[in-house]
mmCIF file of C-alpha atoms in Angstrom:
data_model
loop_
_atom_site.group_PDB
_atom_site.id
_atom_site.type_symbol
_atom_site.label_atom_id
_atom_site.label_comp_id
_atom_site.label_asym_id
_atom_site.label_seq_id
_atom_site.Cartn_x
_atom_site.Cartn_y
_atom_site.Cartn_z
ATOM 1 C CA UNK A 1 -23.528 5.471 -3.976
ATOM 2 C CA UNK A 2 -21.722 5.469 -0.357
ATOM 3 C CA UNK A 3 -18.402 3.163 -0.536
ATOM 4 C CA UNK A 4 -16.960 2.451 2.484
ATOM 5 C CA UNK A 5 -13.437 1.109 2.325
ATOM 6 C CA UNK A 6 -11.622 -0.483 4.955
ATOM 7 C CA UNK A 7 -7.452 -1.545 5.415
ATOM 8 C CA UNK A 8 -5.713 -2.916 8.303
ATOM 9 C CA UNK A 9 -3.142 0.578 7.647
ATOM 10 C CA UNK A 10 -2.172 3.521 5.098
ATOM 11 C CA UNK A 11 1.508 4.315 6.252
ATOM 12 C CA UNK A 12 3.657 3.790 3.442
ATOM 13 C CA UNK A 13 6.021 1.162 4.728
ATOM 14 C CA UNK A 14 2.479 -1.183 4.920
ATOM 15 C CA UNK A 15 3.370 -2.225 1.404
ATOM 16 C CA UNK A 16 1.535 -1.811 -2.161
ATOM 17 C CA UNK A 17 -2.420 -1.340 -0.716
ATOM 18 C CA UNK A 18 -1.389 1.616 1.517
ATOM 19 C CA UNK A 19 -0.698 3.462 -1.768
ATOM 20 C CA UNK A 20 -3.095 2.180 -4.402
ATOM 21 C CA UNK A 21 -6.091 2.030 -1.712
ATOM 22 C CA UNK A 22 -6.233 5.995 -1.044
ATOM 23 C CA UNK A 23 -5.812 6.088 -4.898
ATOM 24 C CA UNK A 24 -8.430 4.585 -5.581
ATOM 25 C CA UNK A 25 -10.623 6.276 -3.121
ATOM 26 C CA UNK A 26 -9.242 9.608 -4.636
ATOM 27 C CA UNK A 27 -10.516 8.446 -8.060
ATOM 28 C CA UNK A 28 -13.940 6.956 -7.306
ATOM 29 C CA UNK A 29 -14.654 10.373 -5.549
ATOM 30 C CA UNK A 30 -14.151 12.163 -8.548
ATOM 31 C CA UNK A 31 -16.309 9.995 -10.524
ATOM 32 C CA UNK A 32 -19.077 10.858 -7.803
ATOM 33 C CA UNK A 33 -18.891 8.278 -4.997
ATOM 34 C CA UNK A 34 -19.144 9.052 -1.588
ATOM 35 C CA UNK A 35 -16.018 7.431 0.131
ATOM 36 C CA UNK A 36 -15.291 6.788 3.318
ATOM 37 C CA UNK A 37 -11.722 5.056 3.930
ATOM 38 C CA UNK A 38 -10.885 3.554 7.365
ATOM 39 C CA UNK A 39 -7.832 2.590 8.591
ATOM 40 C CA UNK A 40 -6.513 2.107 11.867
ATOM 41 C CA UNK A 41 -3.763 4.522 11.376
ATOM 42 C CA UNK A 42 -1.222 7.296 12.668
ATOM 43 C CA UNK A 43 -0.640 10.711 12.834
ATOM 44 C CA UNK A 44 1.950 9.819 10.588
ATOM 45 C CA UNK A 45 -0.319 9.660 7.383
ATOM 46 C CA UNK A 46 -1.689 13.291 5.742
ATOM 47 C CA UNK A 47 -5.480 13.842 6.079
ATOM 48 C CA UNK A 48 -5.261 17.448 4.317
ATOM 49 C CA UNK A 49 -7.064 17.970 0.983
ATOM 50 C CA UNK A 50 -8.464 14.803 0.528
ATOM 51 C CA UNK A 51 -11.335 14.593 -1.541
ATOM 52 C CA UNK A 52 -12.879 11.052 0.541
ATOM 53 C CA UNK A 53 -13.401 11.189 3.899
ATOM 54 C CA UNK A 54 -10.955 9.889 6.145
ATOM 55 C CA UNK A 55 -11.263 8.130 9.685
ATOM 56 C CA UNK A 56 -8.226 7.018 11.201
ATOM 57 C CA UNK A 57 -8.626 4.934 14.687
ATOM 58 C CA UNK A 58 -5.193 5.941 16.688
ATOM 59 C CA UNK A 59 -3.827 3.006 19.249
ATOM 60 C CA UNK A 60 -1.065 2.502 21.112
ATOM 61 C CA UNK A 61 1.116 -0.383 19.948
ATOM 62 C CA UNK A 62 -0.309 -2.922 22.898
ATOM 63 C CA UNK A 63 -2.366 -6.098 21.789
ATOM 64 C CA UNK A 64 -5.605 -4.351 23.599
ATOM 65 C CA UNK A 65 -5.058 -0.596 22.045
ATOM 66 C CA UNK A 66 -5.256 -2.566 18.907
ATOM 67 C CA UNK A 67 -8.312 -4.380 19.816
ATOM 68 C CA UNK A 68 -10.115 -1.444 21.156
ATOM 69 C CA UNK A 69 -9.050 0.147 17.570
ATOM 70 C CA UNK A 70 -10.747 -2.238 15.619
ATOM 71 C CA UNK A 71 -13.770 -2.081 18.208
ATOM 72 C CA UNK A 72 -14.208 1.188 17.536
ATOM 73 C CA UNK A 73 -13.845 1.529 13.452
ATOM 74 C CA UNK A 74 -16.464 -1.902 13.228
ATOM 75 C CA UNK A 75 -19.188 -0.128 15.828
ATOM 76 C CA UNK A 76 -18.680 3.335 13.367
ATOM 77 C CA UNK A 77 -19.109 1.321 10.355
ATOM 78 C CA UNK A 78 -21.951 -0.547 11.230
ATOM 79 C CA UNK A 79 -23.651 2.450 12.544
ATOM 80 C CA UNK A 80 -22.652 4.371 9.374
ATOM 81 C CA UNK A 81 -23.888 1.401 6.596
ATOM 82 C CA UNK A 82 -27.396 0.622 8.815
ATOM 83 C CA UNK A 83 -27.914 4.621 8.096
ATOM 84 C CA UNK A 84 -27.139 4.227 4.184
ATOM 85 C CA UNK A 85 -28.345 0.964 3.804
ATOM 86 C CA UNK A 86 -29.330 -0.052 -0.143
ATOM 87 C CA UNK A 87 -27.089 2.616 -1.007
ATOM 88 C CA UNK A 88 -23.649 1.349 0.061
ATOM 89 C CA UNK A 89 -20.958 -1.295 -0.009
ATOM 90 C CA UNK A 90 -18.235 -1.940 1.939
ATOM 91 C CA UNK A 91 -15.073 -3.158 0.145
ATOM 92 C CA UNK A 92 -12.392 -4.325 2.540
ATOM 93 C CA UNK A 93 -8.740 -4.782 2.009
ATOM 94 C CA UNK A 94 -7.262 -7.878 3.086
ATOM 95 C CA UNK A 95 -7.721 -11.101 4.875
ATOM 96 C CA UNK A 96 -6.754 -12.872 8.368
ATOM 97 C CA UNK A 97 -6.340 -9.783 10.081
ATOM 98 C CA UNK A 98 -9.063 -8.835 13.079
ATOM 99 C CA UNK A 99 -9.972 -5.738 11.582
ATOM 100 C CA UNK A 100 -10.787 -7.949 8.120
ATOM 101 C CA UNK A 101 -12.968 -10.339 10.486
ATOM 102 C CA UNK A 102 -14.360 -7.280 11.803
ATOM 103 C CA UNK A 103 -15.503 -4.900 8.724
ATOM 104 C CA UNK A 104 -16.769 -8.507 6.974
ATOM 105 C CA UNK A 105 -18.663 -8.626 10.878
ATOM 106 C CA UNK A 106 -20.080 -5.212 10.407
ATOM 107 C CA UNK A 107 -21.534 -5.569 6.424
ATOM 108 C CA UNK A 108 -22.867 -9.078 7.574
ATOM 109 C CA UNK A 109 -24.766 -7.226 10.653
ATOM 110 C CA UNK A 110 -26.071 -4.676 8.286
ATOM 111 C CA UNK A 111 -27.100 -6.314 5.238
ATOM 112 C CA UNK A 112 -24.603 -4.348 3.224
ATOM 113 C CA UNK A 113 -23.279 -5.950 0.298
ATOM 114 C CA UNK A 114 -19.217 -7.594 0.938
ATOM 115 C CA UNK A 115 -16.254 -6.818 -1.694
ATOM 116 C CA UNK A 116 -13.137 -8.629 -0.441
ATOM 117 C CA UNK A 117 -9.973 -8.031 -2.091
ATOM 118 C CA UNK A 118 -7.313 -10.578 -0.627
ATOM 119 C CA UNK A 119 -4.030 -8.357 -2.123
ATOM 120 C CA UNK A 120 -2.374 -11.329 -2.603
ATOM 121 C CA UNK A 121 -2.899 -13.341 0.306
ATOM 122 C CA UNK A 122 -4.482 -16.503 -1.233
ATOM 123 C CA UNK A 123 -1.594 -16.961 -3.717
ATOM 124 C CA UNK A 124 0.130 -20.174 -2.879
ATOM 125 C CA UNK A 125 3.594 -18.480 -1.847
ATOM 126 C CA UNK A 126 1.440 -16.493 1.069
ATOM 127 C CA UNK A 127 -0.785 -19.684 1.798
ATOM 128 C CA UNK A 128 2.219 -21.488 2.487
ATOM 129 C CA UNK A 129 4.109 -18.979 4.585
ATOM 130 C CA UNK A 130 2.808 -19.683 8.245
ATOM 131 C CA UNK A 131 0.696 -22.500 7.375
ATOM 132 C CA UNK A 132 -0.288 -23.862 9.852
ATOM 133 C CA UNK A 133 -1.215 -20.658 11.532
ATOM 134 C CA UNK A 134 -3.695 -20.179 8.325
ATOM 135 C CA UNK A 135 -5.017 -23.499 8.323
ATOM 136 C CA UNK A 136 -6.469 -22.497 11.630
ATOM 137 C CA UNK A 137 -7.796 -19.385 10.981
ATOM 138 C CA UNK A 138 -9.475 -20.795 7.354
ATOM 139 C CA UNK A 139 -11.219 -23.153 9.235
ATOM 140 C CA UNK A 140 -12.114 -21.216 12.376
ATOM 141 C CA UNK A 141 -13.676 -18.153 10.095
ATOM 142 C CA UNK A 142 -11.468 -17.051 6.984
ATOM 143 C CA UNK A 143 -13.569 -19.646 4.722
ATOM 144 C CA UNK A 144 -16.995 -18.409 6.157
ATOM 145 C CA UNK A 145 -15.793 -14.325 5.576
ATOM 146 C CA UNK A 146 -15.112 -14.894 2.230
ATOM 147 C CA UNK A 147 -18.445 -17.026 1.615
ATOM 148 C CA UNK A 148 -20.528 -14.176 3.008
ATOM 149 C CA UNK A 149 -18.893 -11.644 0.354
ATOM 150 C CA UNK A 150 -20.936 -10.670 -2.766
ATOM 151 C CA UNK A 151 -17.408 -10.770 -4.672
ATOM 152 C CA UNK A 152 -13.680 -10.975 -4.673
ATOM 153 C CA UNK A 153 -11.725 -8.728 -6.157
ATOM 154 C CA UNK A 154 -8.620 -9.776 -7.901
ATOM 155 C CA UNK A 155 -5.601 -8.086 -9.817
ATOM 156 C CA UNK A 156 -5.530 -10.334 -12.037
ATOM 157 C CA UNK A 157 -6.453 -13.827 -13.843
ATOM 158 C CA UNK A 158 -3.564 -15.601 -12.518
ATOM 159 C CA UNK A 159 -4.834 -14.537 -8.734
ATOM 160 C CA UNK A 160 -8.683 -15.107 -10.080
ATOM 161 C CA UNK A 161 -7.366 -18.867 -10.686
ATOM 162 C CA UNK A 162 -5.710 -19.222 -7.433
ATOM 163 C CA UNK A 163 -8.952 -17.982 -5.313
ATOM 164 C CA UNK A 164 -11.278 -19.828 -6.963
ATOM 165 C CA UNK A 165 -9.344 -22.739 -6.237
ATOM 166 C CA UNK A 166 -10.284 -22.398 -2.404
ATOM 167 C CA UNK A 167 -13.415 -20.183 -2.883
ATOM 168 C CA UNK A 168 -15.865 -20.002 -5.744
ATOM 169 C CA UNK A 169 -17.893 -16.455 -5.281
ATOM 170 C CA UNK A 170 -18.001 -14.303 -8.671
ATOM 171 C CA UNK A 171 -14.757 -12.706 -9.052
ATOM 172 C CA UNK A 172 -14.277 -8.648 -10.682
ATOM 173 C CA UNK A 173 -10.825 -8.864 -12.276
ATOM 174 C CA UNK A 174 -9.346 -5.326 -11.555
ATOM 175 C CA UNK A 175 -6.014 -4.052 -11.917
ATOM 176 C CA UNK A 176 -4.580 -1.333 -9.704
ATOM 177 C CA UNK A 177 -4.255 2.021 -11.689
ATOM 178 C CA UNK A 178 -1.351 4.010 -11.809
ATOM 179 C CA UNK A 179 -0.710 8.223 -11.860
ATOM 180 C CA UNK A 180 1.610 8.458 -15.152
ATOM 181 C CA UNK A 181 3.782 11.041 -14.167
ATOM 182 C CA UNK A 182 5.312 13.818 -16.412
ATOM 183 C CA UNK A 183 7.990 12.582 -18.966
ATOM 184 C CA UNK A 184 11.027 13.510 -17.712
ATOM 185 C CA UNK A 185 14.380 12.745 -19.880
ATOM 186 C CA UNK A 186 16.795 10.409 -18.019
ATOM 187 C CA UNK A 187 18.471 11.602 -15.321
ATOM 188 C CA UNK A 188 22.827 10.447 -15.511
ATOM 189 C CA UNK A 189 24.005 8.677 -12.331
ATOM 190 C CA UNK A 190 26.684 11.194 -11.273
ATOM 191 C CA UNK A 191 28.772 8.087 -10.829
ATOM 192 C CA UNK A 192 28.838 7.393 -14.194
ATOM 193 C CA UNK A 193 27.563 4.228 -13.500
ATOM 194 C CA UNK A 194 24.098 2.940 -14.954
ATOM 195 C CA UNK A 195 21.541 1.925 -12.739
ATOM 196 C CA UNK A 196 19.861 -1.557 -11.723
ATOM 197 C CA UNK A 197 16.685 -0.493 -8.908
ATOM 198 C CA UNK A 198 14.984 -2.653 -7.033
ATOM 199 C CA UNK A 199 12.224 -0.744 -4.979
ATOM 200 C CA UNK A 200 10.082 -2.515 -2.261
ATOM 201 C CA UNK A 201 10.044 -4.213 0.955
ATOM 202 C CA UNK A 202 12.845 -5.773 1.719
ATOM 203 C CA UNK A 203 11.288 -9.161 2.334
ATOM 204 C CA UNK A 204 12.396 -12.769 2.182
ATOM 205 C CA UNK A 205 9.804 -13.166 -0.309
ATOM 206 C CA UNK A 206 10.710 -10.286 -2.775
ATOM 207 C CA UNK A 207 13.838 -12.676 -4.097
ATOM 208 C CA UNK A 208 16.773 -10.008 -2.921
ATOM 209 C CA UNK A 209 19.085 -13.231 -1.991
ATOM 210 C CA UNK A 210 18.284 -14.395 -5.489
ATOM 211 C CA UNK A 211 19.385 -11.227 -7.017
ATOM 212 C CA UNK A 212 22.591 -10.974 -5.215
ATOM 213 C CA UNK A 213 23.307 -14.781 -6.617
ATOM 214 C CA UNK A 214 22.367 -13.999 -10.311
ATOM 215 C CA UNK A 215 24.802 -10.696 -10.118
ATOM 216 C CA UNK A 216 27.789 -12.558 -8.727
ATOM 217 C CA UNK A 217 27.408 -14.894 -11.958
ATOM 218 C CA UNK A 218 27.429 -11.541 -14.277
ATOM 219 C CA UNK A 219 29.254 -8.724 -12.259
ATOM 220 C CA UNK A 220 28.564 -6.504 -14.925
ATOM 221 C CA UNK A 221 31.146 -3.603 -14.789
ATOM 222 C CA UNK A 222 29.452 0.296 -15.316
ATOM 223 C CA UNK A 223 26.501 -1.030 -13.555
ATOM 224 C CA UNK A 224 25.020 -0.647 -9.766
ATOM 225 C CA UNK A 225 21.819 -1.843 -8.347
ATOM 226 C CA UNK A 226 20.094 0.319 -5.794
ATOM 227 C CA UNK A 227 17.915 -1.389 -3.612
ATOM 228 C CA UNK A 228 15.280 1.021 -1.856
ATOM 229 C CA UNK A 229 12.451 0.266 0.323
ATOM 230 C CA UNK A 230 11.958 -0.134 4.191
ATOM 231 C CA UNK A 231 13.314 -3.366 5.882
ATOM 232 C CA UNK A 232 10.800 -5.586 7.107
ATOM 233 C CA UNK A 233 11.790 -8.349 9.731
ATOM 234 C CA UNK A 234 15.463 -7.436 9.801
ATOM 235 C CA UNK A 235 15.399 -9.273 5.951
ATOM 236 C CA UNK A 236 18.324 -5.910 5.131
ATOM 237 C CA UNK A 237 20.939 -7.430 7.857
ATOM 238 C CA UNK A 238 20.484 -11.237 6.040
ATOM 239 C CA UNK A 239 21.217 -9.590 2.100
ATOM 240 C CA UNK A 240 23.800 -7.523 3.038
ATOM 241 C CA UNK A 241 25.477 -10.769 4.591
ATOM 242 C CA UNK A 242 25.315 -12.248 1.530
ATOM 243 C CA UNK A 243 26.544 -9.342 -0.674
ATOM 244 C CA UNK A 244 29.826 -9.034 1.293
ATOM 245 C CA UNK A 245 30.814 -13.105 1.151
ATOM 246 C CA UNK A 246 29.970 -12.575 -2.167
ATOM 247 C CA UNK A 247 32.604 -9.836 -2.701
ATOM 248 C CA UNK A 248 29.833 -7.383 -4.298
ATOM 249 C CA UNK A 249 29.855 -4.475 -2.075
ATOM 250 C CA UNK A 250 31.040 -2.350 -5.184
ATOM 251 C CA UNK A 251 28.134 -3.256 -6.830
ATOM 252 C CA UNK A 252 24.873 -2.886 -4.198
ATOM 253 C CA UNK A 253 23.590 0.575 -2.734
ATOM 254 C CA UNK A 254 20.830 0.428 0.047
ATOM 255 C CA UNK A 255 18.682 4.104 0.591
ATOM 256 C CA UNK A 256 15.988 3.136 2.573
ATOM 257 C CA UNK A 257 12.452 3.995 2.322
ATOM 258 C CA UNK A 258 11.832 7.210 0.128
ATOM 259 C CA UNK A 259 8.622 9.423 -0.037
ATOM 260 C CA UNK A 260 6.863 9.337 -3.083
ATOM 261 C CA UNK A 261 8.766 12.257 -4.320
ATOM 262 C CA UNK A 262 11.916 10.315 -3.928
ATOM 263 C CA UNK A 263 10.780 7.400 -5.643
ATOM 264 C CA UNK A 264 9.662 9.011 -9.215
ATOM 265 C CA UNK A 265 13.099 10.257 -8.709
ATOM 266 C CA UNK A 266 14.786 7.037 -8.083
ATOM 267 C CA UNK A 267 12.958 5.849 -11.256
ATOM 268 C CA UNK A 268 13.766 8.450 -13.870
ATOM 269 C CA UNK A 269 17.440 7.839 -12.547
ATOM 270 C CA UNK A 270 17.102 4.042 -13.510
ATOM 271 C CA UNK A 271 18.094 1.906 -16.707
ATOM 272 C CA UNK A 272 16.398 -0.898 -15.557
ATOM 273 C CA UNK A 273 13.973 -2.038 -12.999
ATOM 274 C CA UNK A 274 13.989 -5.672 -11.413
ATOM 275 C CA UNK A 275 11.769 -7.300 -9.424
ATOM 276 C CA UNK A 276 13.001 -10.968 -8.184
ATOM 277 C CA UNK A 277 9.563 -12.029 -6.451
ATOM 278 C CA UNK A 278 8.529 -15.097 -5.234
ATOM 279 C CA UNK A 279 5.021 -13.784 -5.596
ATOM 280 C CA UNK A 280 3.096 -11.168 -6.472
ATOM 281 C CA UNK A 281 -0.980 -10.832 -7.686
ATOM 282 C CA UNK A 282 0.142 -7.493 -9.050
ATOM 283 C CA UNK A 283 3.386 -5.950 -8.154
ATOM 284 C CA UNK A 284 2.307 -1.586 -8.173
ATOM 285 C CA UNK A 285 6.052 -0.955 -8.769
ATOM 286 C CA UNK A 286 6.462 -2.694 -11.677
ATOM 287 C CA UNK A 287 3.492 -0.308 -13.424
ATOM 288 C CA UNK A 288 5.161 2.128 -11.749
ATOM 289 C CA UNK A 289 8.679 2.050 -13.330
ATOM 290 C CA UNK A 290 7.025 1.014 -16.664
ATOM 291 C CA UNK A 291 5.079 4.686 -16.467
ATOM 292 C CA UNK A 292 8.559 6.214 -16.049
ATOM 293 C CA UNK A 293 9.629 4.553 -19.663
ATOM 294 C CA UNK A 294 12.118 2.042 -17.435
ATOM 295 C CA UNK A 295 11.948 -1.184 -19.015
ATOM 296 C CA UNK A 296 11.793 -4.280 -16.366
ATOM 297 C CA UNK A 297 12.501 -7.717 -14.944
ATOM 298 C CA UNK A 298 10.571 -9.762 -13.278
ATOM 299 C CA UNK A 299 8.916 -13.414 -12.470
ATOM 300 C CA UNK A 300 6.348 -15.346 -13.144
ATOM 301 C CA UNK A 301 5.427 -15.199 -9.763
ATOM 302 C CA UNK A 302 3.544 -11.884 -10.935
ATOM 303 C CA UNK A 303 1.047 -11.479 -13.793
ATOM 304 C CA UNK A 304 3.275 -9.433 -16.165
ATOM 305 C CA UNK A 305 3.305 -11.777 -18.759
ATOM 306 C CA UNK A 306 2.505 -8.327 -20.981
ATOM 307 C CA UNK A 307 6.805 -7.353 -20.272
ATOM 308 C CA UNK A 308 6.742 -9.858 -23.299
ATOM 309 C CA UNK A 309 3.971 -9.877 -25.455
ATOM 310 C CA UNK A 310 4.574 -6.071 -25.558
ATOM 311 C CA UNK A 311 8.066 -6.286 -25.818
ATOM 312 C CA UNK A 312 8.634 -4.116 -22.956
ATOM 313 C CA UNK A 313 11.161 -6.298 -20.125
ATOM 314 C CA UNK A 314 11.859 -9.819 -19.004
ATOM 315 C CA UNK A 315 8.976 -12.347 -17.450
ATOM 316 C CA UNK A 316 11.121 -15.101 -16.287
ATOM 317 C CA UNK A 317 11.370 -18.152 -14.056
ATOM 318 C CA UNK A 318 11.970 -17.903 -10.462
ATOM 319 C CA UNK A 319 15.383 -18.308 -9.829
ATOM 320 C CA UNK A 320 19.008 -17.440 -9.816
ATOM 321 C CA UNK A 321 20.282 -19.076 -13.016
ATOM 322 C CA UNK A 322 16.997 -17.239 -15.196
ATOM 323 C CA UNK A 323 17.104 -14.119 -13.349
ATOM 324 C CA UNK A 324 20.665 -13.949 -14.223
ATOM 325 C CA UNK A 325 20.412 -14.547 -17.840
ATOM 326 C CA UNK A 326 17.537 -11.838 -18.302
ATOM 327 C CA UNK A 327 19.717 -9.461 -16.481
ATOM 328 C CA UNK A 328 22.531 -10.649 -18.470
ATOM 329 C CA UNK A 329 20.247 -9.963 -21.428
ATOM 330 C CA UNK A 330 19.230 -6.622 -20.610
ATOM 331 C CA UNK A 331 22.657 -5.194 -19.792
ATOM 332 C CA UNK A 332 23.912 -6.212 -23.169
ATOM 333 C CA UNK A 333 20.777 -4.239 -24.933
ATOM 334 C CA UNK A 334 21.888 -1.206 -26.431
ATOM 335 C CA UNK A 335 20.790 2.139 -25.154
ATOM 336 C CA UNK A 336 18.723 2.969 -27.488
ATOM 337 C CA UNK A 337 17.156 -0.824 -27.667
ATOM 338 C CA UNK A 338 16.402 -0.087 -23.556
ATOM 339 C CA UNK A 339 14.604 3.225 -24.602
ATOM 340 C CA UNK A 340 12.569 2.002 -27.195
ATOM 341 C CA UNK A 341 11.332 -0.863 -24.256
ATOM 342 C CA UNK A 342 10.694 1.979 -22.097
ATOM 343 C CA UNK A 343 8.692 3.626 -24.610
ATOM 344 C CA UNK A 344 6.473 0.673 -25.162
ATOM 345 C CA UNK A 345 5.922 0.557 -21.525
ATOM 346 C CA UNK A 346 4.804 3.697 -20.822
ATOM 347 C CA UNK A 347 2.105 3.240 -23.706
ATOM 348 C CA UNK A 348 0.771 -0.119 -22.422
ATOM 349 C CA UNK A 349 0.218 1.288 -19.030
ATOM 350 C CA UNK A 350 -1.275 4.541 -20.221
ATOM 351 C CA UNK A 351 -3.735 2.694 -22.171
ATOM 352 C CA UNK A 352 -4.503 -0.301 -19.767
ATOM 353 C CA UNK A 353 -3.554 0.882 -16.032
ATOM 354 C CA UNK A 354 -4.970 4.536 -16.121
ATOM 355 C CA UNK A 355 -7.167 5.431 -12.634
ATOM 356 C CA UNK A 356 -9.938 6.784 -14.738
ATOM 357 C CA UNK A 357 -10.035 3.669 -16.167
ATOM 358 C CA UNK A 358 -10.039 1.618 -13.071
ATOM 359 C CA UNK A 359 -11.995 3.406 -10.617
ATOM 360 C CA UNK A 360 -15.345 3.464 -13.898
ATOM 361 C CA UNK A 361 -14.530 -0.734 -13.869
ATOM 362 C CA UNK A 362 -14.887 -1.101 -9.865
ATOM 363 C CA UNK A 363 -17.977 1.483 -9.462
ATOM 364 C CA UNK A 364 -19.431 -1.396 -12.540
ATOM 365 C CA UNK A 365 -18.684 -4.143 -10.035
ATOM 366 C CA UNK A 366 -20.190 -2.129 -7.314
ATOM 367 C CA UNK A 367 -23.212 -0.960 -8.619
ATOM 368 C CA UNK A 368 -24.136 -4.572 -10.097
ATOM 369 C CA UNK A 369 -23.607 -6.397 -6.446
ATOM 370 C CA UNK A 370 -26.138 -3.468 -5.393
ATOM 371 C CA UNK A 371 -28.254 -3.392 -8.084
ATOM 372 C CA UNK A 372 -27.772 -7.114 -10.161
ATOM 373 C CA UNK A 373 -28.737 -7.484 -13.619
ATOM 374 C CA UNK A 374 -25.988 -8.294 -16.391
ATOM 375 C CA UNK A 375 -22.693 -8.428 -14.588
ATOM 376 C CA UNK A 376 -20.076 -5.912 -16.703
ATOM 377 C CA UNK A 377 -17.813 -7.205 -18.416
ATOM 378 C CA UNK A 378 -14.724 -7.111 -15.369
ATOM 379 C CA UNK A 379 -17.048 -9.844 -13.531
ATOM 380 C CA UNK A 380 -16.720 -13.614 -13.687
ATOM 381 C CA UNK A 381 -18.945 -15.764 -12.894
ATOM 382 C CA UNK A 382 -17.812 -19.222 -11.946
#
């Protein structure tokens, strides 16, 4: 089977996809897929060892450099699926963007069946941001895209409810997969200090203001909170406002964006992990610091309703009054009470979340929407 998957970028400051997406390329090659991942890119992102093939279409940062991008990666797709046609999908990352419109432009063109995965972008949180804007582009070709797909993939069943609100295609609920690293014991902040992290964008919509608000009702003492990630429309400047009228600069430490080696270090350092979202359809980080054995807090905005069922963190309202009592609830766990959490993490996404795992359920979806017969069992029907 030849899988060609296409995203709008790879860099790791483009968010969760950029990560997962080679990931899972990475995994359904070893499984036996041909893969072919296309992204318009930069020279910024490492092509060495790979075991998927990699095109990257380089542009300048004008409007037209973008274009002629896209026009380039949609004419070497099409020409690529036409060759391998009945043999291949294309499974494209995304929605609104031109080079979304594009790769749906070059399956359509081919005969080649469609996978969309949205990542997020039909939850009602993103429909609402720029609204208007979408309303446009849904009408003018966003509804029609996703109507010529042979299925959507999803995270999970709270984002399979939200799309099929707007667009009723079979749906193959998939998780992202994680690489559990190597156990590693806690690391001691050298300031003595336990540690709160918050890694991600910084991003109006990943609930930093809301975090700052819940601490200044707690201001636990012996505790920090490290926020890490890239800043993303100058969001950084507007928190750290908010951290110095609320007197908290003791409490708040901002590093950036870190590598991946960096982050499993920023996790083993942590005591707990807290995500304030607005929304989420699946929120890598949270598997992420759950693989480390960190226990963590986050909304309902994501699907982690399994933090409580397996007794593992806090899934709570959004907002500042119920993010503050879960953190106020965590900090007053006892070490060992934290550690046991972590524990029970670690196991759930072992068992649920591993890439072997993942990769065997999407090759199922894409080998039915080539093949039909009895969808497996990750497909719904609607």
């Amino acid at each position: 089977m030849n899988v060609f998957l296409t995203i709008a970028g790879i860099e790791p400051e483009a968010g969760g996809p950029s990560r997962s997406v080679p990931c899972l390329a990475h995994h359904l090659a070893l499984m036996g897929a041909e893969v072919r991942l296309k992204s318009i890119g930069n020279d910024a992102v490492c092509k060495d060892n790979l075991s998927y093939g990699l095109d990257l279409y380089m542009f300048d940062r004008s409007f037209m450099g973008r274009m002629n991008a896209i026009d380039r990666m949609v004419r070497d797709l099409t020409a690529e699926v036409c060759e391998q046609a009945g043999r291949s999908v294309v499974h494209d990352q995304g929605i609104w963007l031109m080079n979304n419109h594009a790769a749906v432009a070059a399956a359509r063109k081919s005969g080649t069946p469609l996978i969309i995965s949205p990542r997020g972008m039909l939850e009602p949180w993103s429909m609402n941001n720029n609204a208007l804007k979408k309303k446009v582009a849904w009408q003018l070709y966003q509804r029609c895209d996703l109507e010529s797909s042979s299925l959507i993939h999803v995270t999970s069943q709270q984002e399979a409810d939200n799309v099929q609100k707007l667009c009723r295609k079979p749906v193959a609920i998939i998780p992202n997969g994680v690489d559990v690293p190597v156990w590693r014991e806690r690391d001691s902040s050298s300031s003595g200090r336990k540690t709160i992290l918050f890694l991600s964008r910084i991003h109006p919509k990943k609930g930093l203001l809301n975090l700052v608000s819940a601490w200044q009702k707690i201001k636990k003492t012996g505790w920090k909170i490290v926020i890490a990630g890239p800043d993303e429309s100058n969001h950084r400047q507007e928190v750290e406002e908010a951290i110095r009228e609320a007197e908290l600069q003791e409490y708040f430490e901002f590093t950036g964006p870190v590598d991946d080696v960096a982050k499993w270090d920023l996790y083993f350092q942590s005591d707990l992990f807290v995500l304030p979202t607005y929304s989420e359809n699946f929120g890598i980080v949270v598997a992420e610091a759950l693989a480390c054995g960190v226990p963590v807090i986050t909304t309902t905005g994501t699907p982690w309703k399994s933090l409580h069922t397996h007794k593992c963190g806090w899934w709570v309202d959004v907002g500042v009054q119920s993010l503050a009592d879960a953190l106020a609830s965590a900090l007053a766990c006892p070490d060992s009470e934290r550690r046991d959490m972590g524990v029970r993490g670690r196991e759930m996404v072992e068992s649920s979340y591993g890439w072997s795992k993942i990769a065997g359920e999407m090759l199922s979806a894409y080998e039915w929407v080539l093949h039909g017969g009895s969808p497996p069992p990750c497909v719904r029907i609607y």
